[in-house]
XYZ file of C-alpha atoms in Angstrom:
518
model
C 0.000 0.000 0.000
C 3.036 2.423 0.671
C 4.560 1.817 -2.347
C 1.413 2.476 -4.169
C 0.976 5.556 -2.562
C 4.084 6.434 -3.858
C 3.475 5.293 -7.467
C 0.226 7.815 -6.697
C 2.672 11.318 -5.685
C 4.264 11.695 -9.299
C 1.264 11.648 -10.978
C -1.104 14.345 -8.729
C 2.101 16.482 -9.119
C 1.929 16.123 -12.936
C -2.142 16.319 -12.820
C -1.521 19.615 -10.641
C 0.945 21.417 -12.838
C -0.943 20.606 -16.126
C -4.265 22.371 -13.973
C -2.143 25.317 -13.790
C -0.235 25.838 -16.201
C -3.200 26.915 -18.383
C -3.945 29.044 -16.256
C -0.449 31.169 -16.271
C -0.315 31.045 -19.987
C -3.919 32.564 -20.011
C -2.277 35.414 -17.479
C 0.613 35.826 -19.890
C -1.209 36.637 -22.908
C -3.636 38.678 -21.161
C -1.000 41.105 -20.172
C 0.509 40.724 -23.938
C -2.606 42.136 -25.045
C -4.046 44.524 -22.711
C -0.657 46.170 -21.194
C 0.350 46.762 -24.572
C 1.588 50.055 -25.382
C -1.640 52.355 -26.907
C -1.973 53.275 -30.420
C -0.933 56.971 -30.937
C -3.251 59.496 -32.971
C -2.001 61.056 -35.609
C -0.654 64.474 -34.970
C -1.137 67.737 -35.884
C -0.448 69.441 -38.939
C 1.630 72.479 -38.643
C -0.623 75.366 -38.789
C -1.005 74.818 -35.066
C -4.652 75.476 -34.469
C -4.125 71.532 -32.611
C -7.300 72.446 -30.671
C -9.790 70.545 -33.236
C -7.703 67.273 -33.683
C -7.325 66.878 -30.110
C -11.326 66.719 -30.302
C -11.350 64.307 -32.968
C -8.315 61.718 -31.707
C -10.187 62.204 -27.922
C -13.443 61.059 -29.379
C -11.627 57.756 -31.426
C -10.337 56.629 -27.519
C -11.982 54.244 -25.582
C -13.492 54.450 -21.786
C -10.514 53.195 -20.455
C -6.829 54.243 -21.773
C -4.798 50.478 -21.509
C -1.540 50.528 -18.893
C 1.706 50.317 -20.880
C 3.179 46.937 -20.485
C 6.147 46.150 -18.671
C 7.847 43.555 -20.595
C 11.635 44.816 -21.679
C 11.228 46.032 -24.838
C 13.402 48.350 -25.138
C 16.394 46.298 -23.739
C 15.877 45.556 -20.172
C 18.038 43.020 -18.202
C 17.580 40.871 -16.032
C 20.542 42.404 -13.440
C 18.237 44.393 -11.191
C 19.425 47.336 -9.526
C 18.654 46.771 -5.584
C 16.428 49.171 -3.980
C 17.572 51.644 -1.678
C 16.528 49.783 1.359
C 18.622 47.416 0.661
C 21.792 49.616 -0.703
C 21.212 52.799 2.220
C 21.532 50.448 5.165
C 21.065 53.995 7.570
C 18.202 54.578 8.339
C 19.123 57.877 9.745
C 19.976 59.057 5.478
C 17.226 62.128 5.165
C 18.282 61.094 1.559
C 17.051 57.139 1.792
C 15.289 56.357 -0.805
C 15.394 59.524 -2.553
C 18.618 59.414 -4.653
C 18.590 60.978 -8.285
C 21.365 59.566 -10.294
C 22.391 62.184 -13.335
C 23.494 60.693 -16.561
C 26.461 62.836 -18.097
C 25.159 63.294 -21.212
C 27.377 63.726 -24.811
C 26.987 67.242 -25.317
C 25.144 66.916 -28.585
C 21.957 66.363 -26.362
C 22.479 69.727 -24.559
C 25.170 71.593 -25.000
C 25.156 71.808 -28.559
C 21.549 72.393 -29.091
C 22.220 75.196 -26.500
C 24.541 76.611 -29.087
C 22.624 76.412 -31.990
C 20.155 79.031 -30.110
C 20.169 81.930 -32.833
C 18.679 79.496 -35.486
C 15.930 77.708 -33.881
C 13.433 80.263 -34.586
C 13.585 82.410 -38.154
C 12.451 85.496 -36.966
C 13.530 85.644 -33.300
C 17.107 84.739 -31.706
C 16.077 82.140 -28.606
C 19.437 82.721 -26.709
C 18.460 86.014 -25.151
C 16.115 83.917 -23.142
C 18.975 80.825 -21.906
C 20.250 84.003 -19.858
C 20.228 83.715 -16.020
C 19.953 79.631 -15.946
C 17.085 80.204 -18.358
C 15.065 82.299 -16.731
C 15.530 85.368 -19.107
C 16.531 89.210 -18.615
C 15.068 90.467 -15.333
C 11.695 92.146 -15.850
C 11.087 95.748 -15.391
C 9.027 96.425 -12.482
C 8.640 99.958 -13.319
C 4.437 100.025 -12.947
C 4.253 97.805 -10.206
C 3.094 94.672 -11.057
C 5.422 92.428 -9.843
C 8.094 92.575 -7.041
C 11.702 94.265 -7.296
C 12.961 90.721 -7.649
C 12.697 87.239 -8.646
C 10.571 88.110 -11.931
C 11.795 87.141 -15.549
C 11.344 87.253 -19.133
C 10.957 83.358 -19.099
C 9.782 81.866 -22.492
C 7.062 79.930 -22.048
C 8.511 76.608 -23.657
C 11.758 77.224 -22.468
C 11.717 74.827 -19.709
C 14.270 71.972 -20.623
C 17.267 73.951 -18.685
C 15.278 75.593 -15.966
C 14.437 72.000 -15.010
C 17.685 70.391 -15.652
C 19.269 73.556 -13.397
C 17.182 73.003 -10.475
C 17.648 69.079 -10.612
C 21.806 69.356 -10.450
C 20.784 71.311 -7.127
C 18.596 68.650 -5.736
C 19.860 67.801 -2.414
C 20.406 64.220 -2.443
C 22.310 63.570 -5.756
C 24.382 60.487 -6.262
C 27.409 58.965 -7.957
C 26.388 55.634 -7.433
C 23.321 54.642 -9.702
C 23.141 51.734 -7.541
C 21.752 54.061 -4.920
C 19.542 55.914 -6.602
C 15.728 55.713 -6.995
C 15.636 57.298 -10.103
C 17.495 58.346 -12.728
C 17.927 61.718 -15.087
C 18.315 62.134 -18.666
C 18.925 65.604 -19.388
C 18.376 65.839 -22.803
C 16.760 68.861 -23.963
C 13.997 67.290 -25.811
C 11.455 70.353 -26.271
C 14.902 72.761 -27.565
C 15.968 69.530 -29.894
C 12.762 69.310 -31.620
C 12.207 73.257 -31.917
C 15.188 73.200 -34.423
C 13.514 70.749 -37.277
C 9.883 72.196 -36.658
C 9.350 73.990 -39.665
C 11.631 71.771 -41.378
C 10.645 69.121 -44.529
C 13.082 66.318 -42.922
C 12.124 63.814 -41.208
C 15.285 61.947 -40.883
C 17.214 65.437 -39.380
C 14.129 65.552 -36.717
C 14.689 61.999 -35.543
C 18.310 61.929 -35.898
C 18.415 63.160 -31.671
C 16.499 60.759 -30.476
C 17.547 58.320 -31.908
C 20.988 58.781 -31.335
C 19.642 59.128 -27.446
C 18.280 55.858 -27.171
C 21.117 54.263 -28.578
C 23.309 55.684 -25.940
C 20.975 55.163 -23.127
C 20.172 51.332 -24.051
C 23.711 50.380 -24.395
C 24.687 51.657 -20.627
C 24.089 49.513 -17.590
C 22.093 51.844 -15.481
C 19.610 51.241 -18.186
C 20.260 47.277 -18.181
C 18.708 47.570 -14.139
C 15.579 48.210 -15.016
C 15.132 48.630 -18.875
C 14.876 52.000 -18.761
C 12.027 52.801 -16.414
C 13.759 54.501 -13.455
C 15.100 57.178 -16.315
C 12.999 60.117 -16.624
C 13.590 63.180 -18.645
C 12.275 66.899 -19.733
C 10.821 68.330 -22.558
C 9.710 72.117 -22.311
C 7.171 71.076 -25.188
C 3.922 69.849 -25.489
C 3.390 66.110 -26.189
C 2.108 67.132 -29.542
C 5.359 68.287 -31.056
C 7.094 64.483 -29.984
C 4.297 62.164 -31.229
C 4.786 62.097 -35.270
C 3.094 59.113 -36.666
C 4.394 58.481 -40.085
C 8.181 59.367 -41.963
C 6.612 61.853 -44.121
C 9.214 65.005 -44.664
C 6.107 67.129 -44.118
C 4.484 65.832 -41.276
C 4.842 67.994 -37.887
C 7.753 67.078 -34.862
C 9.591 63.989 -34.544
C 8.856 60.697 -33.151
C 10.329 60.530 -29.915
C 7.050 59.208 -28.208
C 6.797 56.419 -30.566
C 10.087 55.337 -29.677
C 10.149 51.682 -27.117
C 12.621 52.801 -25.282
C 11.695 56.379 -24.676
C 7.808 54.609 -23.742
C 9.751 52.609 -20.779
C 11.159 56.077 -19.480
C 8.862 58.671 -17.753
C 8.420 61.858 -20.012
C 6.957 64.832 -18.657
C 5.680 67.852 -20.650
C 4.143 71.235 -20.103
C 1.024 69.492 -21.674
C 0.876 65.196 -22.077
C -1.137 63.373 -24.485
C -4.483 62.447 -23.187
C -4.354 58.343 -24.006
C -0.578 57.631 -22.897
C 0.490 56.780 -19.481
C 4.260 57.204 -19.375
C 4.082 61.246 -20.047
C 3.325 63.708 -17.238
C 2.376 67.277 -17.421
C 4.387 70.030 -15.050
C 3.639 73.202 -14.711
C 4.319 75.883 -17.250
C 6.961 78.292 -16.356
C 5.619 81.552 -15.291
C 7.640 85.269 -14.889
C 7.782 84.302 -11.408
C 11.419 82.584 -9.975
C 11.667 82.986 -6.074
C 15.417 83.219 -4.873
C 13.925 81.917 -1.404
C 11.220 81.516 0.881
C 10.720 84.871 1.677
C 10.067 85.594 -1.783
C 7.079 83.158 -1.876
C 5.672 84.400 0.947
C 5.640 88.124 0.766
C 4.204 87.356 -2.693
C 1.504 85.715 -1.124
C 1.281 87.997 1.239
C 0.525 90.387 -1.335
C -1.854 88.439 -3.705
C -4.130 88.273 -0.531
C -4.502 91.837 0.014
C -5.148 92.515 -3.420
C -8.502 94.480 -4.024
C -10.588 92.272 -6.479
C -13.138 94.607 -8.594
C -13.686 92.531 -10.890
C -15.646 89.512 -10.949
C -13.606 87.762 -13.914
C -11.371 88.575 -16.450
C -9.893 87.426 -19.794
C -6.527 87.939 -21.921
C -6.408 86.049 -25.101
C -7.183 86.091 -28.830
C -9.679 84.835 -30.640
C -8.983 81.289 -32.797
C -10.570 82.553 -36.036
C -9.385 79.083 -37.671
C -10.649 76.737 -35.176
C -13.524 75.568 -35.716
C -13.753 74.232 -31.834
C -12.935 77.533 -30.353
C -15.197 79.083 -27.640
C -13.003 82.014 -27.458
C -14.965 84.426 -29.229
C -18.404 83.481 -27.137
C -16.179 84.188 -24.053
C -14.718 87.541 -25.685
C -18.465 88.822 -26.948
C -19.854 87.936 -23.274
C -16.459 89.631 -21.728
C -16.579 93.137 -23.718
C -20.780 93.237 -22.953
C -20.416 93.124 -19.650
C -19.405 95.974 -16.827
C -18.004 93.049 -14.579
C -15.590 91.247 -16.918
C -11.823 92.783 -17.447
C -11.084 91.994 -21.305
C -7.797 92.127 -23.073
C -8.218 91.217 -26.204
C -5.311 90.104 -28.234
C -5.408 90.740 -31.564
C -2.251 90.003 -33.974
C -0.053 92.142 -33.964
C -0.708 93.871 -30.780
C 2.514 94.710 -29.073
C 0.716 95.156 -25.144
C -0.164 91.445 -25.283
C 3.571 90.852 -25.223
C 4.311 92.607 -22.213
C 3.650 90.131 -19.413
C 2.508 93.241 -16.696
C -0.442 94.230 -19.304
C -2.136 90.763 -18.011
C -0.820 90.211 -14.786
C -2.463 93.232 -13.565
C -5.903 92.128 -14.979
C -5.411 88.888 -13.487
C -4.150 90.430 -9.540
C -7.514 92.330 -10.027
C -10.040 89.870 -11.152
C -11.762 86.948 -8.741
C -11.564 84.673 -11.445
C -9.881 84.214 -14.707
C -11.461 82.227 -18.087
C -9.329 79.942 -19.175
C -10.513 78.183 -22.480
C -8.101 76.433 -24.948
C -6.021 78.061 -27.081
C -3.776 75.713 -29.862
C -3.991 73.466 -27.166
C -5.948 72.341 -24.564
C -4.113 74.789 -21.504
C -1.618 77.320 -21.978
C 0.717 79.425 -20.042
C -1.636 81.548 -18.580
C -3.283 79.420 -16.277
C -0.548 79.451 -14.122
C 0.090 83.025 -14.419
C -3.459 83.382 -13.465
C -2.928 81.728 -9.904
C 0.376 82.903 -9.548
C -2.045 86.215 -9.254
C -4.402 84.509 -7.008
C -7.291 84.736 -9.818
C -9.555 81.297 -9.498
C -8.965 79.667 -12.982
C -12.693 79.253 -14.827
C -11.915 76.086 -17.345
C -13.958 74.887 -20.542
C -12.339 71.441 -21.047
C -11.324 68.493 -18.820
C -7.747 68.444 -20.026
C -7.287 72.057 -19.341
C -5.934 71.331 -16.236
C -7.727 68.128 -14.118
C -6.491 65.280 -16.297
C -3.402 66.771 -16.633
C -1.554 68.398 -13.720
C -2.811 65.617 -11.598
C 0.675 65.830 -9.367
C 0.389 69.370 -8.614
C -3.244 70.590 -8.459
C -5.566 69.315 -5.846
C -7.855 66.363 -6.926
C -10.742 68.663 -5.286
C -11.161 70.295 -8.410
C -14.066 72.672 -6.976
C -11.699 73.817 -4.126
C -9.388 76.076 -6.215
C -11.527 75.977 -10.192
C -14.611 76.171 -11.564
C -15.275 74.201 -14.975
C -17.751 75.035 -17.461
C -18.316 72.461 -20.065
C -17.529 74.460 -23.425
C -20.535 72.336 -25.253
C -22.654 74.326 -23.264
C -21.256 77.657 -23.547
C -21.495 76.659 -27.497
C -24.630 75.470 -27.437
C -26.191 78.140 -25.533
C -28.064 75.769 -23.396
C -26.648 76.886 -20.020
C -26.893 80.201 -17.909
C -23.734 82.975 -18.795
C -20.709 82.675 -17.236
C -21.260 85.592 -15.664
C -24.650 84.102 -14.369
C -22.311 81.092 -13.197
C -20.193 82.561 -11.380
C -22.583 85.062 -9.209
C -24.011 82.062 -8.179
C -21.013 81.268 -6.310
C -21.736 82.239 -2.688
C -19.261 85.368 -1.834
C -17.215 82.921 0.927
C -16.754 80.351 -1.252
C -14.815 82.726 -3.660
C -13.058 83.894 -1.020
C -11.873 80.507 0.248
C -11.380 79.604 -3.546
C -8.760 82.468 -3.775
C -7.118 81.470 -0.670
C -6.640 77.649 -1.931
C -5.405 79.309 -5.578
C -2.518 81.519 -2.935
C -1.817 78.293 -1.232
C -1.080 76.592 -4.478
C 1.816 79.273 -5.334
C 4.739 77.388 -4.257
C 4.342 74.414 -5.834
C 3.696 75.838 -9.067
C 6.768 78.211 -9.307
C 9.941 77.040 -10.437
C 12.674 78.812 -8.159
C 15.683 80.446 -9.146
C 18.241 77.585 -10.041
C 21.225 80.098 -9.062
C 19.694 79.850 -5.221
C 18.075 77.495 -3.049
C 14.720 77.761 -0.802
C 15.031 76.904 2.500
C 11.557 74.804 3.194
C 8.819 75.421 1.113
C 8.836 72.933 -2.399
C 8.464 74.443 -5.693
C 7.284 72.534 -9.031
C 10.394 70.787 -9.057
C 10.710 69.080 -6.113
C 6.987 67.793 -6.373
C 7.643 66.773 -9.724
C 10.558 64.488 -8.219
C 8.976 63.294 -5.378
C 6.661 61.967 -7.927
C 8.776 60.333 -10.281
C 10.139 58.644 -7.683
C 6.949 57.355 -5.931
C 6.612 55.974 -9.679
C 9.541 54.307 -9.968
C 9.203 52.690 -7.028
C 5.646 51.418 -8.275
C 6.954 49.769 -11.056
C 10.119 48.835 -9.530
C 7.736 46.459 -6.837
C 5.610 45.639 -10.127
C 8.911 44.181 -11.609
C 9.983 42.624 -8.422
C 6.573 40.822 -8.357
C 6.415 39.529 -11.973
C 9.823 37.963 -11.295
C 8.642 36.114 -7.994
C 5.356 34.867 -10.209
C 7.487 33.903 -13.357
C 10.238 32.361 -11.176
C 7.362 30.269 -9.140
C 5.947 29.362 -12.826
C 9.525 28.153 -13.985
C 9.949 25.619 -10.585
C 5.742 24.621 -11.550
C 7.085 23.727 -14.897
C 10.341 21.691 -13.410
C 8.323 19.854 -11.173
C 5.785 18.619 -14.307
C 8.761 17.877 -16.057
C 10.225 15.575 -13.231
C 6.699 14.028 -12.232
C 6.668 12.993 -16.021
C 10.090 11.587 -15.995
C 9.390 9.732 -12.735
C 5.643 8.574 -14.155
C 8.147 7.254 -17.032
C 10.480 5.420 -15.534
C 7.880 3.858 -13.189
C 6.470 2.659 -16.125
């Protein structure tokens, strides 16, 4: 009877393994399928006027936007970088877990597309604005409007070195990639791609890029986890990366299409709606505190402000765009006694001058924010940097994008008006709208919008705050929290695939020993 019993064990280990091994291969192709990396839209063409695409592509996407997949693509090994808990053995290290590991870059990805400034535009040289770490010439604060320092002529897409400035100040960098939690690419995507634009050649738009993710795959901090600790910048909007075809004509390059650049984190001023490995950051504003103080007197300031008017708006109409609300907002605007207007028109030189606005804004209890080429736009953030309540028209204005530095309470510091209705004329004015707002409310709105200051400010790179976080440091803290995500995701798919590979031994022995009993 013993030995029988024993004749018995091989085979309910082999009956076993076969009842589960369907099982795992269904859970394999599952995540083959649906973890795949989404289908991109086509992009825009480049006239710009973006805003009426973006409708279109939204409307092609399903419910539910599919997680990227984590399989190693682009060239990830199997020789896992440990995690800081097991590396940073003090737990005393303020920096413990928090590492940032900087690549040192060829300069072709920086340092010569820095130097190629005076030709990236036709009809404006760029490198007046790479002064002062990027930030610009200081601004003239001759009528008031902002404070005697800390205020810049900073191009609105010219984030790529602000960033990459304020990250070599971070204070727990490392030399050791094995300690870090993340690591930096600082390649200045959004200043790359700005020099093929309005080019007919697709090959010279790509040619970065590509030349970037051959150097990044071939290193071994990208071996540790294929690429998705690495993160990088582009001042850009996801639109100008996402080319779909090799047409000479066809607008940007293809950087999002890329494997390898899908494994990395990619954040923009403005992401694309259906991927899940680009973040939006803040836009740069005028505003670059040298320290706390700075923040707070500005603050300080913002809430004393005398607000006449119940909204305001400073913008152009989008004669081309088919989409655009912007001239319902402008007609309602200049026909009413409580709505600041400054209305842009082309050409018009006091649009240009950033204190024409900022005073409208500092003076207004809330600011209308509709699209523009694309779905947000600079002046969102100069709007709370004022302390004006933003008023948006569109979902990925602002709530589906800046989801790591705006609250998730969307009512506590915005109000959103769907722009169908303010097209279709079904819905009460925004003017009606917004007097419906009870008077504390606004007020408590306005404080939230002040309170939101320092995270959406990108301080002065030459300097350091002392304890408040600007956008940088959230935008970090995030990445990291990220990496860390996938980095247990990993970890977990390599316990479940090693447990399937000693299933699979085990069938394969109880057959052998079925066999030989036999």
């Amino acid at each position: 009877m013993e030995k029988s019993g024993q004749r018995w064990l091989p085979r309910l280990l082999l009956l076993a393994a076969m009842s589960v091994t369907p099982w795992l291969l269904i859970v394999y192709c599952h995540r083959s399928v649906f973890d795949a990396p989404p289908v991109g839209s086509p992009h825009p063409p480049s006239q710009l006027h973006f805003h009426s695409l973006q409708e279109a592509q939204l409307k092609k996407l399903p419910t539910t936007t599919p997680s990227r997949a984590l399989s190693a693509a682009a060239g990830g090994g199997d020789a896992h970088r440990r995690s800081n808990v097991d590396v940073d053995t003090n737990a005393n290290d303020p920096c413990r877990g928090r590492y940032l590991y900087i690549h040192d870059l060829p300069p072709r990805f920086n340092a010569d597309i820095l130097a190629n400034c005076l030709h990236w535009y036709q009809w404006i040289d760029m490198c007046q604005y790479l002064a002062n770490a990027g930030l610009g010439a200081p601004l003239d604060n001759a009528d008031g409007a902002f404070a005697d320092r800390g205020w810049y002529a900073t191009d609105h897409f010219g984030l790529d070195v602000i960033f990459h400035s304020r990250v070599r100040q971070y204070g727990c960098l490392t030399n050791d990639s094995a300690r870090a939690a993340a690591v930096f690419v600082p390649y200045y995507a959004g200043f790359d791609v700005v020099q093929h634009l309005w080019s007919n050649n697709a090959t010279a738009k790509d040619g970065t890029p590509l030349a970037l993710v051959d150097w990044l795959t071939r290193r071994p901090e990208w071996r540790a986890m294929g690429g998705r600790d690495h993160f990088f910048m582009s001042g850009r909007t996801a639109w100008d990366h996402q080319r779909q075809t090799d047409s000479d004509s066809e607008w940007g390059n293809k950087l999002l299409r890329l494997p390898a650049v899908q494994n990395m984190t990619v954040l923009f001023v403005e992401k694309a709606p259906w991927t899940d490995f680009d973040f939006a950051v803040p836009y740069p504003t005028y505003f670059h505190p040298a320290k706390d103080a700075d923040i707070l007197q500005w603050q300080q300031r913002m809430r004393g402000m005398k607000r006449d008017w119940l909204f305001a708006f400073a913008g152009g109409e989008r004669p081309g765009d088919p989409n655009s609300i912007r001239h319902n907002l402008i007609r309602e605007c200049n026909a009413s006694d409580s709505c600041n207007l400054v209305q842009c028109r082309k050409g018009e030189k006091r649009c240009l001058i950033p204190s024409t606005f900022m005073r409208v804004f500092q003076t207004a209890r809330f600011c209308l924010q509709p699209p523009g080429d694309t779905y947000t736009r600079r002046s969102v953030f100069d709007a709370i940097i004022a302390g004006c309540v933003p008023v948006f028209f569109h979902l990925d204005s602002a709530y589906r994008q800046y989801r790591w530095h705006l609250p998730d309470d969307h009512a506590s510091y915005s109000v959103f008006i769907s722009e169908e209705d303010i097209r279709s004329g079904n819905t009460s004015s925004v003017e009606e709208t917004l007097r419906r707002i009870p008077q504390k409310v606004a007020e408590q709105m306005t404080e939230t919008v002040i309170g939101l200051i320092p995270r959406l400010v990108y301080a002065d790179p030459r300097s350091k705050l002392d304890t408040l976080k600007d956008a940088v440091d959230f935008t970090v803290e995030a990445v990291i929290k990220r990496v860390n995500k996938l980095r247990k995701e990993m970890g977990d798919q390599g316990a479940s695939s090693a447990r399937g590979d000693v299933l699979m031994q085990t069938a394969a022995k109880a057959t052998s020993k079925v066999r030989s009993d036999n």
